[in-house]
Short mmCIF file of C-alpha atoms and ligand atoms in Angstrom, two decimals:
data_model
loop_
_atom_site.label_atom_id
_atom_site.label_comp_id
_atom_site.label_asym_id
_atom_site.label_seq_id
_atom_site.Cartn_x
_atom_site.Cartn_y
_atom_site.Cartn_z
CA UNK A 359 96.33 139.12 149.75
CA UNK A 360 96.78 135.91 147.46
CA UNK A 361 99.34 133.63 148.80
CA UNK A 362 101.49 131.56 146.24
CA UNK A 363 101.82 128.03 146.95
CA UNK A 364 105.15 126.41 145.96
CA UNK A 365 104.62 123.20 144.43
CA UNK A 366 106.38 120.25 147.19
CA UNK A 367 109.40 119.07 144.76
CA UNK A 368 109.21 115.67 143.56
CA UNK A 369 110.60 112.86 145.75
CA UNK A 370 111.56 109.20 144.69
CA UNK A 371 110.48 106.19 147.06
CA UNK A 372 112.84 106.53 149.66
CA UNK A 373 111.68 110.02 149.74
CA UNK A 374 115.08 111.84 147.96
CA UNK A 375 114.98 114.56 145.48
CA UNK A 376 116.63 114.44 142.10
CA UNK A 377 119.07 117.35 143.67
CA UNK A 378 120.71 114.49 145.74
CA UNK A 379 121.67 112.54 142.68
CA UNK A 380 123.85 115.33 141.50
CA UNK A 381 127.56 115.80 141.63
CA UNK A 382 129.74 118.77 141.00
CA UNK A 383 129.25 120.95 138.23
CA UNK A 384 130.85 119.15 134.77
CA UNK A 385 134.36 120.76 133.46
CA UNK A 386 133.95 118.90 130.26
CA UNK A 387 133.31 120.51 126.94
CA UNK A 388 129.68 121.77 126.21
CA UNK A 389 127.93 119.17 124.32
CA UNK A 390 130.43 116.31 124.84
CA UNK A 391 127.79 113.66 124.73
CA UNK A 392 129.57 112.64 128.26
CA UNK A 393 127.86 115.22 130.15
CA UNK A 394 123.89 113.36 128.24
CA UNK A 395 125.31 110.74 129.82
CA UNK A 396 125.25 111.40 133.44
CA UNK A 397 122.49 112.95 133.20
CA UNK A 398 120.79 109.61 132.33
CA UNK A 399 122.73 107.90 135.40
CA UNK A 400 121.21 110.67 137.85
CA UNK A 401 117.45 110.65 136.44
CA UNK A 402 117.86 106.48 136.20
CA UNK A 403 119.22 105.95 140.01
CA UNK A 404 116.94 108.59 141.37
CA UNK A 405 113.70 107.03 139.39
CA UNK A 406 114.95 103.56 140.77
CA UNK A 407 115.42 105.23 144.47
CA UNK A 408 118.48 103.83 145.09
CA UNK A 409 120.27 105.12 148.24
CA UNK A 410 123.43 106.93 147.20
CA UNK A 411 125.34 105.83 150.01
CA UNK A 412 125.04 101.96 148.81
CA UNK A 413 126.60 103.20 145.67
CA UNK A 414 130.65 103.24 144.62
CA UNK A 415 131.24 105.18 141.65
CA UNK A 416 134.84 103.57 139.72
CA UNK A 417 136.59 104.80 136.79
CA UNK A 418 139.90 104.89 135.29
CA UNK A 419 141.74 107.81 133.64
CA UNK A 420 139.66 110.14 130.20
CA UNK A 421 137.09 112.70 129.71
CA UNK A 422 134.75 110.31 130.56
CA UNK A 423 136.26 108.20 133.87
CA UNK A 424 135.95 112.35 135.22
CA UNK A 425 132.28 111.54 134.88
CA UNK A 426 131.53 109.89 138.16
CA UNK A 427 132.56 113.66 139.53
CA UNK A 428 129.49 115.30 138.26
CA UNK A 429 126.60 112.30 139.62
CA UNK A 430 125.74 111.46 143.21
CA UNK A 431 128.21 113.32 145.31
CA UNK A 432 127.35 111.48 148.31
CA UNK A 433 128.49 108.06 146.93
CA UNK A 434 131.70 106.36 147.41
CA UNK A 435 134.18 107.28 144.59
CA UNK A 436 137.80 105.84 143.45
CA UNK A 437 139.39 107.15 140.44
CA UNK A 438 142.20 104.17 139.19
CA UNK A 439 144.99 104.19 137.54
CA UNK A 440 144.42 104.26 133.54
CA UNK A 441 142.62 100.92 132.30
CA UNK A 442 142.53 99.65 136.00
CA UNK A 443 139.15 100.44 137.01
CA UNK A 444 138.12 96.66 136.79
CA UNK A 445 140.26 95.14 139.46
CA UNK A 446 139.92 98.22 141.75
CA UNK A 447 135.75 97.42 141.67
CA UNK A 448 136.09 93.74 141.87
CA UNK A 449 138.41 94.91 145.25
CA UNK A 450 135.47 97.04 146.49
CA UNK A 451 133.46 94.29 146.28
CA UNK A 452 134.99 91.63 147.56
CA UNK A 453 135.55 93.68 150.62
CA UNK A 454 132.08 94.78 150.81
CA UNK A 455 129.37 92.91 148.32
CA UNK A 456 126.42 94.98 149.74
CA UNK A 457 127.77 97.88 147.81
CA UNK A 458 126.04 99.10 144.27
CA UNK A 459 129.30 99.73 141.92
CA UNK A 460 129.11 101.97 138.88
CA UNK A 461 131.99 101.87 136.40
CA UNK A 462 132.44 104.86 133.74
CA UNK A 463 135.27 104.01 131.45
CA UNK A 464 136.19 105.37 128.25
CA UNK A 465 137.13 103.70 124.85
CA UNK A 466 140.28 103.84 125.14
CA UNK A 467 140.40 103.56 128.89
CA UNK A 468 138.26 100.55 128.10
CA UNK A 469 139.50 99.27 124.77
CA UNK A 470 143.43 99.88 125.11
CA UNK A 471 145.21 100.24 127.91
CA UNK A 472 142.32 98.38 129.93
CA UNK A 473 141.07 95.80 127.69
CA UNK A 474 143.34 92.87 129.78
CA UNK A 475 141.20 93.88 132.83
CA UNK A 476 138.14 94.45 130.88
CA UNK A 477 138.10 90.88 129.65
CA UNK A 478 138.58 89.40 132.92
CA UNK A 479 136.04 91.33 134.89
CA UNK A 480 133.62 90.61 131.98
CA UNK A 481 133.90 86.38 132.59
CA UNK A 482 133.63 86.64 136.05
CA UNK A 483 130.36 88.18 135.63
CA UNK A 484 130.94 90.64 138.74
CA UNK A 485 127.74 92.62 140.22
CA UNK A 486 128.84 95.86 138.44
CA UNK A 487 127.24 98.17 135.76
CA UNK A 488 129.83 99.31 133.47
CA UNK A 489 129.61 102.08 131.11
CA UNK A 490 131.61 102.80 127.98
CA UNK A 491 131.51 106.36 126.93
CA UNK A 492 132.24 105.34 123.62
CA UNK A 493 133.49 108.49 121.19
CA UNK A 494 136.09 106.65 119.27
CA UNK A 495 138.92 108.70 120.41
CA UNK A 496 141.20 109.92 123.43
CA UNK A 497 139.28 112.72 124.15
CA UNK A 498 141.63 113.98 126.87
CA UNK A 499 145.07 113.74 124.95
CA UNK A 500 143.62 115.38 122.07
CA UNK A 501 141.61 113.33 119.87
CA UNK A 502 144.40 110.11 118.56
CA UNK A 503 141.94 107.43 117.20
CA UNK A 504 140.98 104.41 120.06
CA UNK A 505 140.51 101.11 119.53
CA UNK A 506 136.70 100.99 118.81
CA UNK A 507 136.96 103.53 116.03
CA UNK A 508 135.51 102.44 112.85
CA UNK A 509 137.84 101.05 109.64
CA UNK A 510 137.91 104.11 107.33
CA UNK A 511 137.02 107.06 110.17
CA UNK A 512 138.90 110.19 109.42
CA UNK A 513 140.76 112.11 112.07
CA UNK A 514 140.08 116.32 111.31
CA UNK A 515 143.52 115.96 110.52
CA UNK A 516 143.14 113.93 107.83
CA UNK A 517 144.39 110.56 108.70
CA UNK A 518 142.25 107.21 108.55
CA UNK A 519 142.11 104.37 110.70
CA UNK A 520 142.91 101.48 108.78
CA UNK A 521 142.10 99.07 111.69
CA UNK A 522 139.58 97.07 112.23
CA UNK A 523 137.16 98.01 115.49
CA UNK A 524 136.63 96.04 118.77
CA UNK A 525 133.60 95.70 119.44
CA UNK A 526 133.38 95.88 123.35
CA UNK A 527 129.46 94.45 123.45
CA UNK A 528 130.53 91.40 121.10
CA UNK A 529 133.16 91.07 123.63
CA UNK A 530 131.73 90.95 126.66
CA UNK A 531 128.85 88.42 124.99
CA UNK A 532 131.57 86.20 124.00
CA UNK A 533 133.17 86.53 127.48
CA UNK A 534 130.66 86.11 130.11
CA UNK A 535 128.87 89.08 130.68
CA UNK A 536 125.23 88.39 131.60
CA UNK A 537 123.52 91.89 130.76
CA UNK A 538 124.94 93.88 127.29
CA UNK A 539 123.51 96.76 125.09
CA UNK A 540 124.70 99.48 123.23
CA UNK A 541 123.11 102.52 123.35
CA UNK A 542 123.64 106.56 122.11
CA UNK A 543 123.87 109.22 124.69
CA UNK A 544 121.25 111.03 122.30
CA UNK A 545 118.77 108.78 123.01
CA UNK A 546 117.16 109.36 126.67
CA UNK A 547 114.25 107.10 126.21
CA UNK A 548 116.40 103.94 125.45
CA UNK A 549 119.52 104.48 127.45
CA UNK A 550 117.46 105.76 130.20
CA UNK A 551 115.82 101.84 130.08
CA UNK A 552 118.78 100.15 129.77
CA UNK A 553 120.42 101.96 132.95
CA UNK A 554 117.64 100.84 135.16
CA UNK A 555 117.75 97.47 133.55
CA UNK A 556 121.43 97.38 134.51
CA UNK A 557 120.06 98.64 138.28
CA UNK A 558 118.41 95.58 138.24
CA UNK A 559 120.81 93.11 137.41
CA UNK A 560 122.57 90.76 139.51
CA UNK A 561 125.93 90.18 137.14
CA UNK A 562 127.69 92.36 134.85
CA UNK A 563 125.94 94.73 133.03
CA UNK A 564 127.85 96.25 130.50
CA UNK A 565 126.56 99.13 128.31
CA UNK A 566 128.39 100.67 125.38
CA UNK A 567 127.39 104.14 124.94
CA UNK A 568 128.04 105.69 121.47
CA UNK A 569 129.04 109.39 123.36
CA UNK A 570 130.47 112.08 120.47
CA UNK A 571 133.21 113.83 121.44
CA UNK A 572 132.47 117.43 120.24
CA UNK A 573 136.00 118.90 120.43
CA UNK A 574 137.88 116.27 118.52
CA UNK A 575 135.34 113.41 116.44
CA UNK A 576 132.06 114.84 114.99
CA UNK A 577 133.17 116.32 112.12
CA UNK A 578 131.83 114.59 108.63
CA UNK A 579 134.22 111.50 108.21
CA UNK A 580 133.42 110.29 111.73
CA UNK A 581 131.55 107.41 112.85
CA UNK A 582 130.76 108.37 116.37
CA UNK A 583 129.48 112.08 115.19
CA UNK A 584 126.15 113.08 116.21
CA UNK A 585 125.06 113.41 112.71
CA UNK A 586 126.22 109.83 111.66
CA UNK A 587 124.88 107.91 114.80
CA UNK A 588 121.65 109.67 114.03
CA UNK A 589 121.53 108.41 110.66
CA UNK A 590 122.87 105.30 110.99
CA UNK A 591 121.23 104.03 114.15
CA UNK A 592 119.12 100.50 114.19
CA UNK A 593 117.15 100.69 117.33
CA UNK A 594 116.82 96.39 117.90
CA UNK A 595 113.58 97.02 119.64
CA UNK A 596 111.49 99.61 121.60
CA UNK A 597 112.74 99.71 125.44
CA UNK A 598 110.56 100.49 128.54
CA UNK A 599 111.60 99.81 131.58
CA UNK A 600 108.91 98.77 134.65
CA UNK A 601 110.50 98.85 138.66
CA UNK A 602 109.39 96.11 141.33
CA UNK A 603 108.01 98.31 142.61
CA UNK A 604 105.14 99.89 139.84
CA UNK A 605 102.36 97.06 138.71
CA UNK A 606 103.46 95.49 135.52
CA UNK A 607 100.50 96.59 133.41
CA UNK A 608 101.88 95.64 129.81
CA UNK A 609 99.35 95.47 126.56
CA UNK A 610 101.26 93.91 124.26
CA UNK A 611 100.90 91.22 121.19
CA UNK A 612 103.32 88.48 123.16
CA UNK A 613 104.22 87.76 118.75
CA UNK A 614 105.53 91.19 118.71
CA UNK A 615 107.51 91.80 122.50
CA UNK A 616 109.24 90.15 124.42
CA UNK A 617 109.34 90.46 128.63
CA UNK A 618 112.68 90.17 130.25
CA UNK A 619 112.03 89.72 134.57
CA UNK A 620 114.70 90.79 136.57
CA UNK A 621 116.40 89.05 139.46
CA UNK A 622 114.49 91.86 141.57
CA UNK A 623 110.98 91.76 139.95
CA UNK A 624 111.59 94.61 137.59
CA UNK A 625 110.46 93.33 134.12
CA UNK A 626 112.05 95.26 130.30
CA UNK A 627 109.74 95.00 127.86
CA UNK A 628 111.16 94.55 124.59
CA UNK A 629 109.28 95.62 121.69
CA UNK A 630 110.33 94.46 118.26
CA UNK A 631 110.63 96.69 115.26
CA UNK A 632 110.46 94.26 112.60
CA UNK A 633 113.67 91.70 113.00
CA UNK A 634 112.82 88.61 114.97
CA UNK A 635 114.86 88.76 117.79
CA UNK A 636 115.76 86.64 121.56
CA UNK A 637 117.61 88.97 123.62
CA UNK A 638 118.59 85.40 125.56
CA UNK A 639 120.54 83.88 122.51
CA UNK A 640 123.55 84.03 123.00
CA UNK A 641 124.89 83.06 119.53
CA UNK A 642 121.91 84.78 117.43
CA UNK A 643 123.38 88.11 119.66
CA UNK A 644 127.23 87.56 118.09
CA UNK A 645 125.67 86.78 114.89
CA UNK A 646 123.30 89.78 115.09
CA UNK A 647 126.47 92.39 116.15
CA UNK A 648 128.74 90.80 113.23
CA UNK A 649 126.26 91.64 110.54
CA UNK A 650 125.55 95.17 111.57
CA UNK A 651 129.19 95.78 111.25
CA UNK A 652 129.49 94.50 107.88
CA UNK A 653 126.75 96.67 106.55
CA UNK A 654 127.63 99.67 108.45
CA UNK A 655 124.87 99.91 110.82
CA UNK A 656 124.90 101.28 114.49
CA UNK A 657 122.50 98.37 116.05
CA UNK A 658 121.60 99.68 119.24
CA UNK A 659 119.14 98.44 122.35
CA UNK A 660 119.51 95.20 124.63
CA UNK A 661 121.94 92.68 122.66
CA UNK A 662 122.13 89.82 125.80
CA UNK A 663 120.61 88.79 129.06
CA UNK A 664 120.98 85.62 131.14
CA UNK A 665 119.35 86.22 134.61
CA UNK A 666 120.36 82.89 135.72
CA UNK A 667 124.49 82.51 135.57
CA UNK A 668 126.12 82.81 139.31
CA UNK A 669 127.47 85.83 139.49
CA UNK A 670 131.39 86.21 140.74
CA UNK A 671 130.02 86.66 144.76
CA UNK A 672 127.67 83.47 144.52
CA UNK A 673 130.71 81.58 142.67
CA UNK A 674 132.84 82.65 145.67
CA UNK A 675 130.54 81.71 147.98
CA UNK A 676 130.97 84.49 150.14
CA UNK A 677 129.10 85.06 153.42
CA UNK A 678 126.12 87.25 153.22
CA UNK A 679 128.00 90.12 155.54
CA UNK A 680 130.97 93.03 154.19
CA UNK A 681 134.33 90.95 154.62
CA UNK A 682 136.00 94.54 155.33
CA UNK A 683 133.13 95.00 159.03
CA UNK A 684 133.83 91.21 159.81
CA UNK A 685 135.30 91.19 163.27
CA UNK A 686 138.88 89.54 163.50
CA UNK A 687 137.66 86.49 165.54
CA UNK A 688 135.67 85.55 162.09
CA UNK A 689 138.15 86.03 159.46
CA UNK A 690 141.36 85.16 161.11
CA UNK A 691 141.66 82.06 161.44
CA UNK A 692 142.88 80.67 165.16
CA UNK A 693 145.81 79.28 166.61
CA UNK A 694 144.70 76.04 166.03
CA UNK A 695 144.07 75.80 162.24
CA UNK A 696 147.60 77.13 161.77
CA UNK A 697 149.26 74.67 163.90
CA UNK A 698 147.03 71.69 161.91
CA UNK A 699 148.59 72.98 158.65
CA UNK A 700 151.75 73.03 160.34
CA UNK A 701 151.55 69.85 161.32
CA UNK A 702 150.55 68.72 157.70
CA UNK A 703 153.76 70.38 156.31
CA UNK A 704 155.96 68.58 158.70
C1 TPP B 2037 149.33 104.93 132.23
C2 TPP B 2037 148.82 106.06 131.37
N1 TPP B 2037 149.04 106.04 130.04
C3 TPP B 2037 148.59 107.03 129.25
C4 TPP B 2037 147.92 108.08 129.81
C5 TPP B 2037 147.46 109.22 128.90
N2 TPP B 2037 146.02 109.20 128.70
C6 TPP B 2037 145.20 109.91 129.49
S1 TPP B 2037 143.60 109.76 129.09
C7 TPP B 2037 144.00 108.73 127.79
C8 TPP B 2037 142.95 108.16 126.87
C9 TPP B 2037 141.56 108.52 127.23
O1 TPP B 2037 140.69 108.07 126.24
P1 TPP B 2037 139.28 107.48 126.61
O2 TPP B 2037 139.37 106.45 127.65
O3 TPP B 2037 138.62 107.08 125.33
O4 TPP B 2037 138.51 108.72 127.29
P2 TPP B 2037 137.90 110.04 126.65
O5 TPP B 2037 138.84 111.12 127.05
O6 TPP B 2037 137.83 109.87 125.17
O7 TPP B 2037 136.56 110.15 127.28
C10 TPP B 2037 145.38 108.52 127.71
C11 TPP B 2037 146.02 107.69 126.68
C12 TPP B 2037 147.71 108.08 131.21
N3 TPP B 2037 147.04 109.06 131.83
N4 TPP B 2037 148.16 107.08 131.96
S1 SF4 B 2038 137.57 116.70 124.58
FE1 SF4 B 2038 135.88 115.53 123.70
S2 SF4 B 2038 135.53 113.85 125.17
FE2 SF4 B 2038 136.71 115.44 126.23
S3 SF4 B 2038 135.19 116.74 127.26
FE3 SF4 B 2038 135.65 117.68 125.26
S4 SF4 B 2038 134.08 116.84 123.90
FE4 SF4 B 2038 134.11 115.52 125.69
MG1 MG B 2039 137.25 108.08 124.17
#
């Protein structure tokens, strides 16, 4: 009798399946570009064999801060307050800086309610990836236009926004963040790359992700529809992503790519299509994001990188260990030290 062999299923480097990297099953709408999303989060921290119980998955209130529900399950998870994800991660990690945090945010989690803690997490360049699922609108209180939507958009209703976007990744640039791209949750290839490249970061990584929201913006009129991204969208340069631990084994014209390494010997290789381009230029990134707005296109890819700024843990000079598993007799300090500042006081 033959005998059917089962083919072993695939396991990363520290011998996982894919399976673990799941969460429960999604309750948002079908096709919200959300749900493309976290699928690229699962596929990116499996490929990069990260152990899901070094990660902390953080979000805020939306459609998309329900996100961290539906990846890695066995990961540490707080859901904030609206707009207050920031200062609940940098928390998390200043009680325990081994951990690998994960921020999903929305727009309007993000670019309203939130932006006061965005900006602040952003310049102190704290070990976090932060993701924007960025659809333009409040998805979960029924589609009002956010701060990121485009001057001229048009509500199904009808009604235009008549004010002009933020634009979160010229933001962050401006404000400190050390690792910023925008991406489209339609595109696996590239935000698949730019995931792992924010894996591999040792500072903020922020990612915009153009995400349409299929129940309330991707009608014709939007500018976060899947039909408009897709015709609109100016890929800066071809992304591929290479892990520490795979040989870098690149054939490239150094004229026409660039090679980003990575604080932990992962390298992105940047190929250009056509525009001359140094993803570590600061002002030629601002410059770059300005004049795709004023001609309307979606510029997408790896805006900024600076591998070398301290991030907010180095600045602080914290000791290597978790404050929150230090044992009293190390962070409290003794009898002594009070009674010398008593003594000053006097
Ligand atoms: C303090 C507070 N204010 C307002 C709300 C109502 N509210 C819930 S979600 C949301 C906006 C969500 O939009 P976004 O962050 O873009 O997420 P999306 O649903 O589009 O993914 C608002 C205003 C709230 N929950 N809490
Ligand atoms: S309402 Fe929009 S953002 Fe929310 S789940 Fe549905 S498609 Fe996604
Ligand atoms: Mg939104």
């Amino acid at each position: 009798m033959a005998t059917t062999t089962v083919p072993p299923k695939k396991v990363n480097r520290i011998g996982l399946e894919l399976a673990t990297y799941r969460g429960g099953k999604t309750t948002l709408c079908a096709g919200c570009g959300h749900n493309s999303i976290t699928e690229r989060i699962i596929e990116s921290f499996f490929e990069m064999g990260v152990d899901p119980k070094r990660v902390v998955k953080l979000s805020g209130i939306g459609c998309s801060s329900k996100s961290p529900a539906y990846f890695m399950g066995t990961s540490h998870g707080f859901n904030g307050v609206h707009g207050r994800m920031p200062s609940v991660a940098t928390g998390a990690m200043l009680a325990n800086r081994t951990l690998l945090p994960i921020g999903v945010s929305g727009d309007g989690d993000t670019a309203s309610i939130g932006i006061g803690q965005f900006v602040h997490l952003m310049r102190r360049n704290l070990p976090i990836i932060y993701i924007i699922e960025d659809n333009g609108v409040y998805g979960l209180t029924k589609g009002q236009f956010s701060a990121t939507a485009d001057m001229g958009a048009k509500l199904k209703t009808g009604v235009i926004n008549d004010l002009p976007p933020i634009d979160t990744c010229a933001l962050a640039i401006e404000l400190g963040a050390t690792f910023v791209g925008r991406s489209f949750s339609g595109d696996k290839k590239q935000l698949l790359a730019l995931i792992e490249g924010a894996i591999a970061h040792n500072g903020t990584a922020m990612l915009d992700v153009i995400s349409p929201c299929v129940t309330f913006n991707d009608h014709e009129g939007s500018t976060k529809s899947y039909d408009y991204v897709k015709d609109h969208d100016e890929p800066l340069a071809e992304m591929s992503f290479i892990p520490f631990f795979e040989d870098i084994d690149v054939d490239y014209d150094p004229g026409t790519a660039t090679t980003v390494s990575m604080h932990d010997g992962s390298h992105l290789v940047l190929k250009k299509l056509g525009r001359d381009y140094d993803p570590t230029d600061k002002c030629s990134a601002l410059r770059l994001l300005t004049e795709a707005h004023e001609k309307g296109d979606v510029l997408t890819g790896l805006f900024y990188v600076n591998t070398e700024r301290e991030n907010f843990m180095q600045l602080l000079n914290l000791v290597d260990e978790p404050l929150a598993t230090l044992p009293e007799s190390r962070v409290r300090p003794p009898k002594s030290a009070l009674d010398e500042v008593m003594e000053e006081l006097r």
